[in-house]
PDB file of C-alpha atoms in Angstrom:
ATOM      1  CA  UNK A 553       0.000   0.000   0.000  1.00  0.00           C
ATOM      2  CA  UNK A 554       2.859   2.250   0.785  1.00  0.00           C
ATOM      3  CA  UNK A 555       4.058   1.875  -2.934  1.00  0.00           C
ATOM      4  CA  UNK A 556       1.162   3.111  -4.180  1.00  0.00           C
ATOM      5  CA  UNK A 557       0.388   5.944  -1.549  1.00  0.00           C
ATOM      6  CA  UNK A 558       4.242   6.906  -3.242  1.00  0.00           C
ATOM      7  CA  UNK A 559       3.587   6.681  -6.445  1.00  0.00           C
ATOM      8  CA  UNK A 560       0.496   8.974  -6.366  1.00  0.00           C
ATOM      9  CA  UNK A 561       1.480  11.308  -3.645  1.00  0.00           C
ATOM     10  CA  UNK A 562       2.789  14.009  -6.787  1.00  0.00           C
ATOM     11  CA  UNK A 563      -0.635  13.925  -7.969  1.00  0.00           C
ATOM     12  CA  UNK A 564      -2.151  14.744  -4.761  1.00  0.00           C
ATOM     13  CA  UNK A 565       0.262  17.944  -4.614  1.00  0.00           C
ATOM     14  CA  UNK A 566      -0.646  19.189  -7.548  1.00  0.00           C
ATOM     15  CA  UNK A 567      -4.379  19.145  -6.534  1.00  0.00           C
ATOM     16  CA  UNK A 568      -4.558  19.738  -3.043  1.00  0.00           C
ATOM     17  CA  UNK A 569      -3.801  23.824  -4.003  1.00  0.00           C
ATOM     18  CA  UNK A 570      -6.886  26.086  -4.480  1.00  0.00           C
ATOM     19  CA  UNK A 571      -5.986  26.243  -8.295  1.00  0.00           C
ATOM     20  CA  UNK A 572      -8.338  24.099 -11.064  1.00  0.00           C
ATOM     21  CA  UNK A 573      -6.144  20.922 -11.929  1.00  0.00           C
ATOM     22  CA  UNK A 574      -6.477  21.489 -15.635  1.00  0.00           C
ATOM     23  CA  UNK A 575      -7.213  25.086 -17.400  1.00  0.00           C
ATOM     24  CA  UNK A 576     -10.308  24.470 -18.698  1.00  0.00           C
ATOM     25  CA  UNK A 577     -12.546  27.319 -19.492  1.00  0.00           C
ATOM     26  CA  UNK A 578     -15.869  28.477 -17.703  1.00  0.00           C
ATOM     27  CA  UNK A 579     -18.722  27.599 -19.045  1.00  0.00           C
ATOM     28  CA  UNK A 580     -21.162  30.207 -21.566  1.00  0.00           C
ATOM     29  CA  UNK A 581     -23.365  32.134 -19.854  1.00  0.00           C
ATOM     30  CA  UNK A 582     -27.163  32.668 -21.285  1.00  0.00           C
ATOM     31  CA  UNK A 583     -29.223  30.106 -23.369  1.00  0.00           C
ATOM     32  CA  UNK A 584     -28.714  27.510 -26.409  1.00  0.00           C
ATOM     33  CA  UNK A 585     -31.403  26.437 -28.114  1.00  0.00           C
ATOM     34  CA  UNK A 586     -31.414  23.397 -30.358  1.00  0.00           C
ATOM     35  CA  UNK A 587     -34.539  22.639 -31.914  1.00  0.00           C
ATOM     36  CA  UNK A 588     -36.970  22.161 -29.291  1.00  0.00           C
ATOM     37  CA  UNK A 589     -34.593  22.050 -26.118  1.00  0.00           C
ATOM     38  CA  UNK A 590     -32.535  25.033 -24.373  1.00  0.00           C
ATOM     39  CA  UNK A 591     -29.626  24.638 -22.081  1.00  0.00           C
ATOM     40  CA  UNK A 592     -28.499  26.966 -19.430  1.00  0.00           C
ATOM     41  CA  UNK A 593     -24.922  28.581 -19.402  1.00  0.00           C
ATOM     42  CA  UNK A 594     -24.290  25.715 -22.043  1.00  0.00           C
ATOM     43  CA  UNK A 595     -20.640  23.860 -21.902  1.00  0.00           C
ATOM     44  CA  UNK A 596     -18.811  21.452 -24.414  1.00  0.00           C
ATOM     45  CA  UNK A 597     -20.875  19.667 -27.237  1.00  0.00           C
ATOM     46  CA  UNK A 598     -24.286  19.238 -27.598  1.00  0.00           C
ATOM     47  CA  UNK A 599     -25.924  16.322 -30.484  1.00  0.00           C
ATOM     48  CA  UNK A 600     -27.747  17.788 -33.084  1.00  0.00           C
ATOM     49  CA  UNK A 601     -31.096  15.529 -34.198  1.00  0.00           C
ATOM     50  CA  UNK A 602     -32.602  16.805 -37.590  1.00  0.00           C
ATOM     51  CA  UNK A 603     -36.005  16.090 -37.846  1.00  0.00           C
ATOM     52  CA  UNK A 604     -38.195  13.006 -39.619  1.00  0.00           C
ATOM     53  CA  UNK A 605     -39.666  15.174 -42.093  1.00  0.00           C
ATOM     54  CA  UNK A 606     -36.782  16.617 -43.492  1.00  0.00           C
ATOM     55  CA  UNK A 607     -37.429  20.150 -42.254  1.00  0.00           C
ATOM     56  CA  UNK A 608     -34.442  22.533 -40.882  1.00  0.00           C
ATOM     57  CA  UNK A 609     -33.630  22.876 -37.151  1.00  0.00           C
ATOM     58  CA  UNK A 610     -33.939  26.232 -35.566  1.00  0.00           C
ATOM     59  CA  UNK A 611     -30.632  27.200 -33.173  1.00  0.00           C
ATOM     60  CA  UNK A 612     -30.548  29.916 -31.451  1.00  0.00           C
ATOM     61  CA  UNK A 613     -27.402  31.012 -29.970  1.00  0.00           C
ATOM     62  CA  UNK A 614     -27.888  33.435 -26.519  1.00  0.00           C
ATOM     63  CA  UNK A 615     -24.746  33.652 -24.780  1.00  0.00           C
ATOM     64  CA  UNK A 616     -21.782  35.125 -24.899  1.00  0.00           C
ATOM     65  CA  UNK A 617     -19.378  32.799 -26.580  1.00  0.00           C
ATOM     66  CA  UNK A 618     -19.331  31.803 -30.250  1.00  0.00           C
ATOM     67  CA  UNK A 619     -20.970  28.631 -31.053  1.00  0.00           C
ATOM     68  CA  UNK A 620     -19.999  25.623 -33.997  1.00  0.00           C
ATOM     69  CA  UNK A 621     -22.274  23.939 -35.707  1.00  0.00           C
ATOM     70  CA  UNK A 622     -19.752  20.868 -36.581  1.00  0.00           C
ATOM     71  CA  UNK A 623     -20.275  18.215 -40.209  1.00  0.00           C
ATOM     72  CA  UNK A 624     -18.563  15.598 -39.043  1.00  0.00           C
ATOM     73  CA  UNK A 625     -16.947  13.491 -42.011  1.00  0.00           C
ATOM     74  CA  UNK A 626     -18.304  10.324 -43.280  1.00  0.00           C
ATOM     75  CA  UNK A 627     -21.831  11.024 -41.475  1.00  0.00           C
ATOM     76  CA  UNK A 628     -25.314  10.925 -42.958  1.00  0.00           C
ATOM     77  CA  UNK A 629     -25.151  14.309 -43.363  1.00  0.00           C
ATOM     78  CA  UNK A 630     -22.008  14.787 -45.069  1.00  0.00           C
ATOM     79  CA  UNK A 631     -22.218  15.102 -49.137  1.00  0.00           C
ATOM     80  CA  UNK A 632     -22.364  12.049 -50.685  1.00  0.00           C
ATOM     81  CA  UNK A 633     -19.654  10.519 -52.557  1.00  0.00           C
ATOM     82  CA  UNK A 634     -19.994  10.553 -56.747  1.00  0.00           C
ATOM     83  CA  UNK A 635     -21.005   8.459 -58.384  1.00  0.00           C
ATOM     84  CA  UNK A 636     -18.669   7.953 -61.184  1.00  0.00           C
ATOM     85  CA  UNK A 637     -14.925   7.229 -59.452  1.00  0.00           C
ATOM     86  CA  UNK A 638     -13.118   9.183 -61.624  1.00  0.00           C
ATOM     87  CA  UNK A 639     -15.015  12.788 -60.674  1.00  0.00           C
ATOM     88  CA  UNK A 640     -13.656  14.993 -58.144  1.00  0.00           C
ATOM     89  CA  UNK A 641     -15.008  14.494 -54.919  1.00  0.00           C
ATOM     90  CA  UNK A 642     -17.135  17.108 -53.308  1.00  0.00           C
ATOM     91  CA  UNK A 643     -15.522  19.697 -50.855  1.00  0.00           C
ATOM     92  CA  UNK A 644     -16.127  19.211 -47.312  1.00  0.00           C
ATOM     93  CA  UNK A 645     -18.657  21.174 -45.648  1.00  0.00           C
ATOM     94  CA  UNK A 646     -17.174  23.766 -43.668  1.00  0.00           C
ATOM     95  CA  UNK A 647     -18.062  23.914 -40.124  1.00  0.00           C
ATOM     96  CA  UNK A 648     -20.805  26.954 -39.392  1.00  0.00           C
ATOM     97  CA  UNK A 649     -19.960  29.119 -36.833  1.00  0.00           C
ATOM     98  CA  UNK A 650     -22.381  31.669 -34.899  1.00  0.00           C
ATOM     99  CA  UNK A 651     -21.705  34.665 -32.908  1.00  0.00           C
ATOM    100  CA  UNK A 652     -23.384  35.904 -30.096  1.00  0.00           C
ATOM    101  CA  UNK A 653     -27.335  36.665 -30.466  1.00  0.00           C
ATOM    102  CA  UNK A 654     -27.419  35.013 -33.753  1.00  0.00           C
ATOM    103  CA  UNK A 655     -29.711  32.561 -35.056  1.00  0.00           C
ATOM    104  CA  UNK A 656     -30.314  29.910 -38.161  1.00  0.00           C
ATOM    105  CA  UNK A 657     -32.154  27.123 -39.690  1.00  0.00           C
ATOM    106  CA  UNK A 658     -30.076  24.282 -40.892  1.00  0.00           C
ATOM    107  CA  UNK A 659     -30.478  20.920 -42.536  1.00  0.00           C
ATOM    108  CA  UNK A 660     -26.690  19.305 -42.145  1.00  0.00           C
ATOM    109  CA  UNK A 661     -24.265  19.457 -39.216  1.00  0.00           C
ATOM    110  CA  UNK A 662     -24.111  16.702 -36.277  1.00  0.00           C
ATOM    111  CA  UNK A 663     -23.240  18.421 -33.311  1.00  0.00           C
ATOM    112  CA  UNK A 664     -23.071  21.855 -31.740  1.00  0.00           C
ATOM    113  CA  UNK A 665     -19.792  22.641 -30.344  1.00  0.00           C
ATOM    114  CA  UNK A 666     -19.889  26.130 -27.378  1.00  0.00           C
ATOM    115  CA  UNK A 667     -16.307  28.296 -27.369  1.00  0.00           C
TER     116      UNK A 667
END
């Protein structure tokens, strides 16, 4: 027991101070609101469902940090591949990225990244 009580007595140091083990960012403050659901002082990624009937999905970004709406590659949602091998393939999507206060309607991305 005393080996081990050794061996992780450097990590205890490190996080017995009053300082945040790893710099990680606060969280946003104000709303997100994907589709039908809005989170509070949102953090990290959130999944982005599209609806059954094909229509777009409102976002609305209220906080005060930037938001990503991320195409993730070889997804359902991505452009398809052509048909014919020998045409170029189609650029990737780039991600969409919203400010503060603003708002869309989209049919393609997977996820919705905050910072």
């Amino acid at each position: 027991m005393s080996r081990w009580k050794k061996l992780l007595s450097p990590l205890a140091a490190t996080t017995a101070d009053d300082r945040p083990a790893l710099n990680t960012p606060s969280p946003a403050s104000g709303f997100l609101t994907i589709g039908g659901t809005t989170y509070i002082d949102p953090d990290g990624s959130y999944p982005l469902d599209h609806r059954a009937d094909g229509s777009a999905t409102l976002i609305i970004n209220d906080t005060d940090r930037h938001i990503t709406i991320v195409t993730e590659r070889n997804s359902h949602h991505s452009p398809a591949p052509p048909a014919d091998p020998s045409a170029p393939a189609p650029a990737p999507t780039p991600d969409l990225v919203l400010g503060p206060g603003e708002r869309t309607e989209t049919r393609r991305g997977d996820s919705v990244r905050v910072g």
